[in-house]
Coordinates of C-alpha atoms in Angstrom, one line a residue:
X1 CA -117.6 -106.3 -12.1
X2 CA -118.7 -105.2 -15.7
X3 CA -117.4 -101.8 -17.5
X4 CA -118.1 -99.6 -20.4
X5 CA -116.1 -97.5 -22.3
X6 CA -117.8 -94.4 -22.9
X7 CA -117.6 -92.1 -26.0
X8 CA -115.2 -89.9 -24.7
X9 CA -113.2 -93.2 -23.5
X10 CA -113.8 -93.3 -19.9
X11 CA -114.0 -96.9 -18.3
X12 CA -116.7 -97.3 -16.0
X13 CA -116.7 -100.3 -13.7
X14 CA -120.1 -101.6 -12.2
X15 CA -121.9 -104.2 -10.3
X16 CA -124.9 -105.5 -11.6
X17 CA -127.7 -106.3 -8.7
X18 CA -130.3 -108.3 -10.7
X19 CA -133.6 -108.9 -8.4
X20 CA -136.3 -109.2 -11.3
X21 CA -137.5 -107.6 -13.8
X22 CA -139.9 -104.6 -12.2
X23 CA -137.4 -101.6 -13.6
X24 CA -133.6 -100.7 -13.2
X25 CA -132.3 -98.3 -11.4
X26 CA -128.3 -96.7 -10.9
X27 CA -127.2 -95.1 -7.6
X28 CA -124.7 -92.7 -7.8
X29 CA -122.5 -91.8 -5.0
X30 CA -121.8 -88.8 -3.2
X31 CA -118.4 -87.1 -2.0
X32 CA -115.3 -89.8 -1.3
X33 CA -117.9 -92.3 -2.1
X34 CA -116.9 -95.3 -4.6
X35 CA -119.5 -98.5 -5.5
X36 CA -117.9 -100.8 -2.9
X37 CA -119.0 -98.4 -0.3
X38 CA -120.6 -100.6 2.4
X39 CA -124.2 -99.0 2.5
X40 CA -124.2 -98.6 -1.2
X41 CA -123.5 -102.2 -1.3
X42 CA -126.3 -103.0 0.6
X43 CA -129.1 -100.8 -0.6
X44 CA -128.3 -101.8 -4.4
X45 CA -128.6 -105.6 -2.3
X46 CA -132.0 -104.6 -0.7
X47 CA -133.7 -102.9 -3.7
X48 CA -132.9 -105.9 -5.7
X49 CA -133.8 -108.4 -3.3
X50 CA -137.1 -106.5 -1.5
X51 CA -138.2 -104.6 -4.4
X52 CA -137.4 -106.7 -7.9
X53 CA -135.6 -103.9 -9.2
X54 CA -131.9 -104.4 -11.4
X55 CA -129.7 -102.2 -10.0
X56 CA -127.0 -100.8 -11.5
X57 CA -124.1 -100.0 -8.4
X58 CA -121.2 -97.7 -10.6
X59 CA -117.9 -96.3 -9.5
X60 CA -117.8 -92.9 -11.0
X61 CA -115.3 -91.2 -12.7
X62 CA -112.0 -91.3 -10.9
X63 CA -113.0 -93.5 -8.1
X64 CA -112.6 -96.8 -7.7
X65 CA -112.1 -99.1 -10.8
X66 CA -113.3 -96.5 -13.4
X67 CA -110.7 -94.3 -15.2
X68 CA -110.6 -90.3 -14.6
X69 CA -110.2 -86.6 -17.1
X70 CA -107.2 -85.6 -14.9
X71 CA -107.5 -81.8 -14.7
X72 CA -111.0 -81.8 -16.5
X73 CA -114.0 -81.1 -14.2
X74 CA -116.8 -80.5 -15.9
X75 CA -120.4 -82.1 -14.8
X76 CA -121.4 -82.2 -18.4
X77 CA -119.0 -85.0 -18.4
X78 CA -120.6 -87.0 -15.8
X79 CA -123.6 -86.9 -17.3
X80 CA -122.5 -88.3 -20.1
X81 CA -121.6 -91.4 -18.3
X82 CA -124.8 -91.4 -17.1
X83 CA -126.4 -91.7 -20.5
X84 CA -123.5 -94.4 -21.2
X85 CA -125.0 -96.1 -18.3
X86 CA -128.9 -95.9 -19.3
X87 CA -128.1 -97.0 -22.5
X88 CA -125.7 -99.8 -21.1
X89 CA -128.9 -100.8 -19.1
X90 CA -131.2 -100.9 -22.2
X91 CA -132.4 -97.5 -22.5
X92 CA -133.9 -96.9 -19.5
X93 CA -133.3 -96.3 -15.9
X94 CA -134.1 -94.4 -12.8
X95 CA -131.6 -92.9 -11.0
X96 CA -131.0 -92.6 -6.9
X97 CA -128.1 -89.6 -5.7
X98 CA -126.9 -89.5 -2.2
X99 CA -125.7 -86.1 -1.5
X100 CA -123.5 -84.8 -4.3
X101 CA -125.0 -87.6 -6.5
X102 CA -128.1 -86.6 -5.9
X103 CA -127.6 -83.5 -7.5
X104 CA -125.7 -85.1 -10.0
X105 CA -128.9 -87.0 -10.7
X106 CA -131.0 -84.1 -11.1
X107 CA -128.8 -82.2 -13.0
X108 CA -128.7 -85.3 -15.7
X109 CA -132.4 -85.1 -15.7
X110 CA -132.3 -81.3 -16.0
X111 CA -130.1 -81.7 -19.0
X112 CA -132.7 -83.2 -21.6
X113 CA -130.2 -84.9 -22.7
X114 CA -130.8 -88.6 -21.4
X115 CA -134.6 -89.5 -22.1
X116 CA -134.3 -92.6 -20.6
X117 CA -134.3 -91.3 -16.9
X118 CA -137.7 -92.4 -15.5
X119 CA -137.6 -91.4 -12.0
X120 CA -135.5 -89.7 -9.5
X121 CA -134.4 -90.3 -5.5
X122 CA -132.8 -87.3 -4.4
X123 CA -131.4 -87.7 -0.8
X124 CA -130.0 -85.0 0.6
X125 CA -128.4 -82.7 -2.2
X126 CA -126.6 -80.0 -0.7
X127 CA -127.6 -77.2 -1.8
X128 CA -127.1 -74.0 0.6
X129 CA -130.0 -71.4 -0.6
X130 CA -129.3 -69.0 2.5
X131 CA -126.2 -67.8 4.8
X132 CA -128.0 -69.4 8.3
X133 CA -125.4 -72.2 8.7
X134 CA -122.5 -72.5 6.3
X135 CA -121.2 -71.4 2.8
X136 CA -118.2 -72.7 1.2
X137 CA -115.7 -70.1 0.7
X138 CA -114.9 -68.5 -3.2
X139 CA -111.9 -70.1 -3.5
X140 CA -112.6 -73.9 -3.3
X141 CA -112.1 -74.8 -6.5
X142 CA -108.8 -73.3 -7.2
X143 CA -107.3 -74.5 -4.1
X144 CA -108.7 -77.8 -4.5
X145 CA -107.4 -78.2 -8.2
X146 CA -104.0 -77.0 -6.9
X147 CA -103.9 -79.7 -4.2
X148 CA -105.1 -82.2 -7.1
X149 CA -102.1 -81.1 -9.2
X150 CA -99.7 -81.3 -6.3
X151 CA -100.6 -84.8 -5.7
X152 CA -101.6 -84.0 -1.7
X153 CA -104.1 -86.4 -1.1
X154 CA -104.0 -86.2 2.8
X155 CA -104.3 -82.6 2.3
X156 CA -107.6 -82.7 0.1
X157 CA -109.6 -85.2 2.8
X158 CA -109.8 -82.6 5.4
X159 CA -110.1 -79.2 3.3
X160 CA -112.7 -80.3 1.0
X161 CA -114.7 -82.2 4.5
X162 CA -114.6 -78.7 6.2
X163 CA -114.3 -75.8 3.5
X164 CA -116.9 -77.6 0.8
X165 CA -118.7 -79.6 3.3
X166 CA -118.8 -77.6 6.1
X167 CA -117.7 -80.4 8.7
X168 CA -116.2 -79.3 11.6
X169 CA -112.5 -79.5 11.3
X170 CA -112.1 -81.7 14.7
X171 CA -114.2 -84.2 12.7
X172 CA -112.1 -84.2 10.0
X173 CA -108.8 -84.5 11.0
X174 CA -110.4 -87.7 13.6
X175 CA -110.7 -89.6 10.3
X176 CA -107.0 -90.0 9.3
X177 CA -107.3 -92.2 12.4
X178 CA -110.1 -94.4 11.1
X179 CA -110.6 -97.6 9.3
X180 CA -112.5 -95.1 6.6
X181 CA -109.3 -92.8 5.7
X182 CA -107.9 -95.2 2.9
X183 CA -110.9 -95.0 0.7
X184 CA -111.0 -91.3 1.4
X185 CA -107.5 -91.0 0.2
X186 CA -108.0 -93.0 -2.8
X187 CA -111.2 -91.1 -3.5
X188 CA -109.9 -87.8 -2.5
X189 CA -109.3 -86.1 -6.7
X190 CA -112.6 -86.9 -7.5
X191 CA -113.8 -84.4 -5.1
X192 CA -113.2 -81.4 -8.1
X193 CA -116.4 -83.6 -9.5
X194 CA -118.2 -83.0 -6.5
X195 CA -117.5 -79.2 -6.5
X196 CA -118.2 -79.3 -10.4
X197 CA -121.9 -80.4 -10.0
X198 CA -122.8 -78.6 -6.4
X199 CA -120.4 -75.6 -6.6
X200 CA -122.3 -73.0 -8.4
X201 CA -125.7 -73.7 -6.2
X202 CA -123.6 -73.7 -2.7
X203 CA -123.1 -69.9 -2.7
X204 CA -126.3 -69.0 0.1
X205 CA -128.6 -67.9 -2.2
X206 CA -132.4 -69.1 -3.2
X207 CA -132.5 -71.7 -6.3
X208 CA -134.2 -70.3 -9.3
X209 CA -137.2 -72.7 -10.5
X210 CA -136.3 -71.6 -14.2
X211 CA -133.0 -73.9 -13.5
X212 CA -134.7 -76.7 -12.8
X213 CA -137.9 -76.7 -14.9
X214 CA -136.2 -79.7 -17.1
X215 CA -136.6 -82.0 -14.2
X216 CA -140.0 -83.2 -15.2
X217 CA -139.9 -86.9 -14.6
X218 CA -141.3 -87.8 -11.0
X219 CA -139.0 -86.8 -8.2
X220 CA -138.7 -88.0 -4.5
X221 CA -136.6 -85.9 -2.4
X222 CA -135.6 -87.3 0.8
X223 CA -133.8 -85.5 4.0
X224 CA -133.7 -86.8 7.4
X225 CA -134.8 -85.3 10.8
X226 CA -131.7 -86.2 12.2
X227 CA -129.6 -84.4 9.3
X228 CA -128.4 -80.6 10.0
X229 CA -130.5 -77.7 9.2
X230 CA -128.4 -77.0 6.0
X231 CA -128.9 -80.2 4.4
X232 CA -132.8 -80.4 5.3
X233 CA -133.9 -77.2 3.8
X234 CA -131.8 -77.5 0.7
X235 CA -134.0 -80.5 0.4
X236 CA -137.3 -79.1 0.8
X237 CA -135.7 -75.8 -1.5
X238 CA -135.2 -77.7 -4.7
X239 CA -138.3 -79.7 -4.0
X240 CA -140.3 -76.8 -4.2
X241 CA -139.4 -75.6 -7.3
X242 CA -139.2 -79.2 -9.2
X243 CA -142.7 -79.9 -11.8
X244 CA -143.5 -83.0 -10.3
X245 CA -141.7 -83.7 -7.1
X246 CA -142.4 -85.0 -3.8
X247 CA -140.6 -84.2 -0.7
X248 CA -140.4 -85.9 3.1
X249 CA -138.2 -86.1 5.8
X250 CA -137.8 -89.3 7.5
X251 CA -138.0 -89.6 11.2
X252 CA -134.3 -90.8 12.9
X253 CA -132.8 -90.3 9.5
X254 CA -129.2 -88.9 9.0
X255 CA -126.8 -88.2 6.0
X256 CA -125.1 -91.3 6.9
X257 CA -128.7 -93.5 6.1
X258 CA -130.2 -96.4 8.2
X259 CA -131.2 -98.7 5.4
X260 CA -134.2 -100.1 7.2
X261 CA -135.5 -96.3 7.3
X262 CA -134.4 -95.0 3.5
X263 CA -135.3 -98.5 1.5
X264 CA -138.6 -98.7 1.7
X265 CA -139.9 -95.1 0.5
X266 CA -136.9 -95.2 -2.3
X267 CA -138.2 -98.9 -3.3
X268 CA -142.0 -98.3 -3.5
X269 CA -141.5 -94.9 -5.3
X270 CA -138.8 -97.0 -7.7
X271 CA -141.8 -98.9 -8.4
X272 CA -145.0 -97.2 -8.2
X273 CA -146.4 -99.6 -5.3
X274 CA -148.2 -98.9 -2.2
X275 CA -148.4 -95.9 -0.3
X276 CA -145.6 -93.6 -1.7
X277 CA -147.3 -94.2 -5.1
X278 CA -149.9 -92.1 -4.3
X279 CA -148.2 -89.4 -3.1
X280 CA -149.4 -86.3 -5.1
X281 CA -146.8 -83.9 -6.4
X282 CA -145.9 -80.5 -4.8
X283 CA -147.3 -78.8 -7.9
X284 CA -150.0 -81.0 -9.5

């Protein structure tokens, strides 16, 4: 584990996976995720070892070994330790989001403010551009920072999976009785992160291209077939509007990724080889 203190003295704890030389790249984890997170374990493992890249495996804010802004949710914030981290890895780095870190991702290169981002994997941001399937309801984020202030942990886990989320609330309440619910708990506050970055483009309506038009560094966004209606067109929504994106949806793909399906397009577009290379953008 390595860490950085940021400006605004946040600790960020990291793993380093060093597989050559070819170009680094930082995941960032969605919702309840943290950077010891099996799968993000082993796809910071496979893009080192398969496709030369340094990657750069990070606990965000409030998760695992990093250190948190108590009552202070603002995704400005997060992408500040984002340009802690680029700088941290020399200056320059692409970036890979899964889910809510995906947007996170985008909204960093949005921002302008971290020229270093090179490239962006996008897998699966939710965003909700229509009312077909589920909308979160207006009052997620002062109910959830209430629950945060009252310390109710347990409580958060299934409200935030079913009222943010959308998960059905069988499905929810099945996980108290899994090996998963501990990191969930222990993850559980940094959900008002989450709902920072995705809350304001959850509402049901179409994304605005004028939002987005700072994204200009080549984009891959990635859904799978096997992934919900909601989360596959909220895909192929902000791809459409991005300058130089690319989009595909990967055949027996879900939210919860098979790594022999998701490594390979997000480690030849990393580096620029072989077929996904030469896939043209959606607005050349």
């Amino acid at each position: 584990m390595e860490t950085i203190t940021t400006p605004a003295g946040i600790q960020l704890a990291f793993d380093r996976h060093v597989g050559g030389d070819t170009a680094t790249v930082i995941l960032i984890g969605g919702a309840f995720s943290f950077r010891k997170f099996p799968k993000l374990v082993q796809l910071a493992d496979r893009l080192a070892d398969e496709y030369g890249l340094t990657v750069i495996n990070y606990d965000r804010r409030g998760r695992g070994d990093s250190t948190d802004s108590p009552g202070v949710y603002d995704v400005e914030n997060e992408i500040d330790d984002l340009a802690a981290l680029v700088d941290a890895a020399g200056g320059s780095a692409a970036l890979f989001g899964w889910s809510a870190g995906a947007g996170l991702a985008l909204r960093a290169a949005n921002s302008g403010r971290i020229p270093g981002i090179t490239r962006v994997v996008a897998f699966e941001p939710p965003f909700i551009v229509d009312r077909e399937n589920f909308v979160p309801p207006a009052d997620v984020a002062p109910r959830l920072h209430d629950m945060i202030a009252a310390g109710n942990r347990g409580k958060i886990v299934p409200f935030y999976m079913t009222k943010a989320m959308g998960m059905p609330r069988a499905f929810a309440e099945i996980m108290r009785f899994t090996p998963m619910w501990q990191g969930l708990r222990s993850t559980a506050f940094a959900t008002a992160h989450d709902w920072a970055i995705m809350g304001e483009f959850m509402r049901g309506v179409p994304l605005r291209a004028k939002d987005w038009a700072g994204v200009t560094v080549p984009t891959l966004v990635i859904a799978g077939e096997k992934s919900g209606a909601l989360l596959r067109t909220g895909a192929k929504a902000i791809a459409g509007l991005l300058p130089d994106a690319r989009h595909v949806e990967l055949a027996k793909l879900s939210h919860n990724p098979n790594l022999d399906i998701i490594t390979p397009p997000a480690g030849e577009f990393l580096t620029g080889t072989a077929e996904y290379a030469q896939w043209a953008p959606l607005h050349p």
